[in-house]
CSV table of C-alpha atoms in Angstrom, one decimal:
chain,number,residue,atom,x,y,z
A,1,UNK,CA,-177.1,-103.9,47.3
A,2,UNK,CA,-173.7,-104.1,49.1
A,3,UNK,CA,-170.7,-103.3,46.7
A,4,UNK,CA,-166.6,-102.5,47.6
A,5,UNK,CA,-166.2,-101.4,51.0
A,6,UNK,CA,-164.9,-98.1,51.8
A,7,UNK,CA,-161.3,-98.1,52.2
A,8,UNK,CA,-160.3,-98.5,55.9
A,9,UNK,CA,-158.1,-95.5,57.7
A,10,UNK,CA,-157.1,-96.6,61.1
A,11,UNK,CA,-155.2,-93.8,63.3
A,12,UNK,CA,-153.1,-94.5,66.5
A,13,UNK,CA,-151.9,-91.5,68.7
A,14,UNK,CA,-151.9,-90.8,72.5
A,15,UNK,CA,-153.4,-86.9,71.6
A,16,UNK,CA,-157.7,-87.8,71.6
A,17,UNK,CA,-158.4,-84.3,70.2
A,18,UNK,CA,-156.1,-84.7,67.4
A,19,UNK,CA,-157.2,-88.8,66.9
A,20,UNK,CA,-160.8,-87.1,66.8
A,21,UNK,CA,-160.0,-84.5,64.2
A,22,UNK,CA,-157.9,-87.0,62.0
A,23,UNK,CA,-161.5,-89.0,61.9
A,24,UNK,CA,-163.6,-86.1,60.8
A,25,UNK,CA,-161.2,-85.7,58.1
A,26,UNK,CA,-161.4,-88.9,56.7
A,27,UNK,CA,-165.1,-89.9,57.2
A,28,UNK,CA,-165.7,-86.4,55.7
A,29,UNK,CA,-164.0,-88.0,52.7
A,30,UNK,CA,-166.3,-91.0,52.4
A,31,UNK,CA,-163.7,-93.2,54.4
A,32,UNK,CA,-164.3,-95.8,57.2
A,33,UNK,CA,-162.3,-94.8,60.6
A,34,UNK,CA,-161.0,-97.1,63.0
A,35,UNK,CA,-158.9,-94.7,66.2
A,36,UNK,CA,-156.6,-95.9,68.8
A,37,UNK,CA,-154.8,-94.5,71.5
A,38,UNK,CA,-151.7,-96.8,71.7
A,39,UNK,CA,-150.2,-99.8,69.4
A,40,UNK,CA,-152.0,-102.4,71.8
A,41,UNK,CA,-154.8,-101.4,71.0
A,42,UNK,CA,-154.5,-101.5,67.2
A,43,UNK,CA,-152.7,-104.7,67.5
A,44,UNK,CA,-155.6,-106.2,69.6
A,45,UNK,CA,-158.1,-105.6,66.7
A,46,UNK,CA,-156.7,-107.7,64.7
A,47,UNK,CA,-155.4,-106.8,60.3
A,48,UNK,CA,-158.0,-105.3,57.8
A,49,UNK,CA,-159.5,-107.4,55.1
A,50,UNK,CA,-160.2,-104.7,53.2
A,51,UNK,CA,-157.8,-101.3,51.6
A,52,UNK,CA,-156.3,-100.0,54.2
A,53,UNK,CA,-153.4,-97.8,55.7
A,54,UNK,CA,-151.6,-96.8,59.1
A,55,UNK,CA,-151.3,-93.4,60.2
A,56,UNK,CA,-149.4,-93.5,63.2
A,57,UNK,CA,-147.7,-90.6,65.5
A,58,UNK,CA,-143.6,-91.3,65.8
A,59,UNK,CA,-143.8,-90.7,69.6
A,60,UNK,CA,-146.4,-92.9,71.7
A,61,UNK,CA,-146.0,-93.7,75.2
A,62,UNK,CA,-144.2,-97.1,75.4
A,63,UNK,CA,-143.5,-97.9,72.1
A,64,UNK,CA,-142.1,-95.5,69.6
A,65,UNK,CA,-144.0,-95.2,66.4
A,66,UNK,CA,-140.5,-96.1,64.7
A,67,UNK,CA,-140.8,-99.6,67.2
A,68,UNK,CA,-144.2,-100.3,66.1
A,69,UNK,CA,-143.5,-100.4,62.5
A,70,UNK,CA,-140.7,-103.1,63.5
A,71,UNK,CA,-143.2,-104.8,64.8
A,72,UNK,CA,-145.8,-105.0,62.3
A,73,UNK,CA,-142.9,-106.2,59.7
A,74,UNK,CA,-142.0,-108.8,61.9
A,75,UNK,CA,-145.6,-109.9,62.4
A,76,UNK,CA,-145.7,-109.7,58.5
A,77,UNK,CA,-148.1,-106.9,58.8
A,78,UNK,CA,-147.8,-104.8,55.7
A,79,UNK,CA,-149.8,-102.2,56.3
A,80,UNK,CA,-148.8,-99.3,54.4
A,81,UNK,CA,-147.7,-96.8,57.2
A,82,UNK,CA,-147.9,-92.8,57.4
A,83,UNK,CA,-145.9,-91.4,60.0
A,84,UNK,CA,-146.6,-87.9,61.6
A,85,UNK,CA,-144.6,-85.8,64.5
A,86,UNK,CA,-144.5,-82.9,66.4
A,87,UNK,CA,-140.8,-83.9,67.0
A,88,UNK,CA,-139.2,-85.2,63.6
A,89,UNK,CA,-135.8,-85.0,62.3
A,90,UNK,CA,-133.9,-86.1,59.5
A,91,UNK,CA,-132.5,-89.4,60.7
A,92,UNK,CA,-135.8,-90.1,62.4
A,93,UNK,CA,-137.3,-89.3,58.9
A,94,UNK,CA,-134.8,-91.5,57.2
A,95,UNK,CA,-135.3,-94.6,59.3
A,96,UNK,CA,-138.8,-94.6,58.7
A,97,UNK,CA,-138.6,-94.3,55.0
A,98,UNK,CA,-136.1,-97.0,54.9
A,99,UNK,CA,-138.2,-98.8,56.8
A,100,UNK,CA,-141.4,-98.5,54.4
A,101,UNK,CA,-143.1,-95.4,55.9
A,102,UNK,CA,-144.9,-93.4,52.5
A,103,UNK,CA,-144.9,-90.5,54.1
A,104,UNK,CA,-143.5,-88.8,56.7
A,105,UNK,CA,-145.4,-86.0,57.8
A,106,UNK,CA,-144.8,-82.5,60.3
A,107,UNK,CA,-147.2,-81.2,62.8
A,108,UNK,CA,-149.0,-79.1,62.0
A,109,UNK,CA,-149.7,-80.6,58.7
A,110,UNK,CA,-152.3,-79.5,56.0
A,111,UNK,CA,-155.4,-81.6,56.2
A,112,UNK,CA,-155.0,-81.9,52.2
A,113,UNK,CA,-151.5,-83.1,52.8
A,114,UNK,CA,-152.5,-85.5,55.1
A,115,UNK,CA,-155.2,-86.9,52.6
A,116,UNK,CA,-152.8,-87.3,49.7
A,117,UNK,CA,-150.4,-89.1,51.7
A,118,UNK,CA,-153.5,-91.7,52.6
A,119,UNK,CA,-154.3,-91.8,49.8
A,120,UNK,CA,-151.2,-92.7,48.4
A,121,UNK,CA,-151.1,-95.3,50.8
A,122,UNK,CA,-154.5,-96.7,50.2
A,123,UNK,CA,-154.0,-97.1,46.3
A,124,UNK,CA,-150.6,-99.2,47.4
A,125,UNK,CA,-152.4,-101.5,49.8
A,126,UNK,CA,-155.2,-101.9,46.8
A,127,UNK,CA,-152.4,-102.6,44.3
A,128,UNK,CA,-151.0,-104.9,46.6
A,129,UNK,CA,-154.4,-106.6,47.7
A,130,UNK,CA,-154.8,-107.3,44.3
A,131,UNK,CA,-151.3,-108.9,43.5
A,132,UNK,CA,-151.8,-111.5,46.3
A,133,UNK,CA,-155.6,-112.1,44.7
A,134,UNK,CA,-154.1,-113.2,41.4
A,135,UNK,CA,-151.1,-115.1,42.9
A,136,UNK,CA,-153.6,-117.1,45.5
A,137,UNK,CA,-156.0,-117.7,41.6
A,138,UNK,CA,-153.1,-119.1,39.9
A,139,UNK,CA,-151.6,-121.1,43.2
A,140,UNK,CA,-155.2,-123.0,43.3
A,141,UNK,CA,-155.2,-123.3,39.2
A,142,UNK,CA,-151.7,-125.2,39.8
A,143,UNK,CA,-152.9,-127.1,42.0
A,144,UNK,CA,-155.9,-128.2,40.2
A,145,UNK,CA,-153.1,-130.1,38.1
A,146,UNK,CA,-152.2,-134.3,38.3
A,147,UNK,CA,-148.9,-135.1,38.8
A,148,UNK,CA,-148.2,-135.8,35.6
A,149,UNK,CA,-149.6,-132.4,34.3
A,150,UNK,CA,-146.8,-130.9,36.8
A,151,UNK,CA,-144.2,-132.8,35.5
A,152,UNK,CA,-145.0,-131.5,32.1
A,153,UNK,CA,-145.2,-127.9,32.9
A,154,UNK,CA,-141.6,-128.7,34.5
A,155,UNK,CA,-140.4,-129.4,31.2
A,156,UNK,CA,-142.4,-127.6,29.2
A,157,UNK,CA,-141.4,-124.4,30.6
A,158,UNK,CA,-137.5,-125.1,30.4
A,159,UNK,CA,-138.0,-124.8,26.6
A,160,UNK,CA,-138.2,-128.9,26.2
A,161,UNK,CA,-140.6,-129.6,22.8
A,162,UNK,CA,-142.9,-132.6,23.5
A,163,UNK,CA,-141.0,-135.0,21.9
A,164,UNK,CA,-138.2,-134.8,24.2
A,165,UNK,CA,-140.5,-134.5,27.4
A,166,UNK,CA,-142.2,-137.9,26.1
A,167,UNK,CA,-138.5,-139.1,25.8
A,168,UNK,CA,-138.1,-137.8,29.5
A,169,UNK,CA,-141.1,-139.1,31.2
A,170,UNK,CA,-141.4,-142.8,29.4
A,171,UNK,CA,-144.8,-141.5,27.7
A,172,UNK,CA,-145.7,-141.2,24.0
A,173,UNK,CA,-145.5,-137.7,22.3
A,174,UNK,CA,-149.5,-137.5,21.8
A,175,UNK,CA,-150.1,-138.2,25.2
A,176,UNK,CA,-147.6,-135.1,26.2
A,177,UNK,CA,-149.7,-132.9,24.1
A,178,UNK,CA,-152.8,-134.1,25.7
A,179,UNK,CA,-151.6,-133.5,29.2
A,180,UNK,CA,-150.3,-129.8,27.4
A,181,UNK,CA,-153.3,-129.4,26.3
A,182,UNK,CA,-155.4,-130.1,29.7
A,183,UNK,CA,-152.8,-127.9,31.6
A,184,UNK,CA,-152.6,-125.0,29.6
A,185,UNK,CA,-156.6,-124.9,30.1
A,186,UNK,CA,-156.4,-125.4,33.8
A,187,UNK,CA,-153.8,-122.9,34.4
A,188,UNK,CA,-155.9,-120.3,32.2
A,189,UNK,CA,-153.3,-119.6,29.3
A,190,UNK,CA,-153.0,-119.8,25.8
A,191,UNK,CA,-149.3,-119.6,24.8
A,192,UNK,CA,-146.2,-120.6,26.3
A,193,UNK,CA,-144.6,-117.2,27.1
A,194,UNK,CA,-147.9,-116.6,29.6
A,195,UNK,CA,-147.1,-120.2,30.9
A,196,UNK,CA,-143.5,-119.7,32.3
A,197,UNK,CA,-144.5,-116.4,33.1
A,198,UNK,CA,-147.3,-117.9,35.6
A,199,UNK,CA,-144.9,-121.2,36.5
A,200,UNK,CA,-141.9,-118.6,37.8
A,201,UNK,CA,-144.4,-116.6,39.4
A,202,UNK,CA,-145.3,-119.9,41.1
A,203,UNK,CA,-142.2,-121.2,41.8
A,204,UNK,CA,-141.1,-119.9,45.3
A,205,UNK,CA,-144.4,-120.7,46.1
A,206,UNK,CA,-144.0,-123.8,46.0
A,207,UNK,CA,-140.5,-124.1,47.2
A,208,UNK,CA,-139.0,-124.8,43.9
């Protein structure tokens, strides 16, 4: 019986022996371990489609680690991203955090400090896995909807009551609440506070 799969560690530093240890650590935690010895490499594999998080050493060869993270954001790669260095300092530090690093992280580090930090960034990436799951539910939902029924939600959830959207759209007031009706169902709500909730959520989505 397959069930979730193990969340997904992947590490990218120039030093094997530490990449090595780094992947006995977090298989010896029940986690799946992809290594890399530059950013080309991880780039060339391709994103996760499962949890997942980036621990990645500030100074490669090349690229800084600081670089790489500029990267992934402008690839739209948001990978949650743990730094680690031999050679940190506070504005290095800084940057990275300001950047979206979760953790930023000295050699020699504790392995248990190494593991909270992932797993920090592991229950982020879940958290945000799962936000994008809902939104991409509730896109197709609102999409399901006629024309009509999205001209009514438009109204609807600006407060209007049915008799003044039926005054607004040339219709009669019973056929509003059947189109209220059908929409409401399709979208998956029962009142109208979840429905403008939903609709706002929706809204840049759609370029509103």
């Amino acid at each position: 019986m397959t069930g979730t799969p193990s969340p997904l560690v992947f590490v990218v530093d120039d030093d094997v022996s530490l990449r090595e240890a780094l992947g006995s650590l977090f298989r010896s935690v029940g986690m799946q371990v992809e290594l890399f010895g530059s950013p080309a490499e991880f780039l060339a594999r391709g994103p996760a489609t499962c949890e997942s998080c980036l621990v990645l050493d500030i100074r490669l060869p090349g690229v800084s680690g600081l670089d790489f993270q500029t990267q992934l954001a402008k690839r739209g790669n948001t990978i949650p991203i743990v730094f680690m260095t031999g050679h940190g300092d506070v504005p290095m530090s800084v940057r990275a955090m300001k950047a979206g690093a979760l953790d930023f992280l000295m050699k020699p580090f504790r392995d248990q400090d190494m593991l909270d930090a992932v797993s920090n960034a592991l229950a982020l990436d879940r958290e945000r896995r799962a936000a994008e799951s809902e939104l991409s539910t509730l896109r197709a939902r609102y999409d399901s909807l006629t024309a009509r029924e999205r001209e009514v939600i438009a109204l609807v959830t600006t407060g209007l009551m049915n008799k003044q959207i039926a005054g607004q759209l040339g219709v009669s007031e019973i056929t509003v609440k059947i189109h209220r009706g059908h929409l409401m169902e399709k979208m998956g709500v029962r009142t109208l506070a979840e429905l403008v909730k939903i609709y706002q959520m929706l809204r840049p989505e759609r370029g509103a």
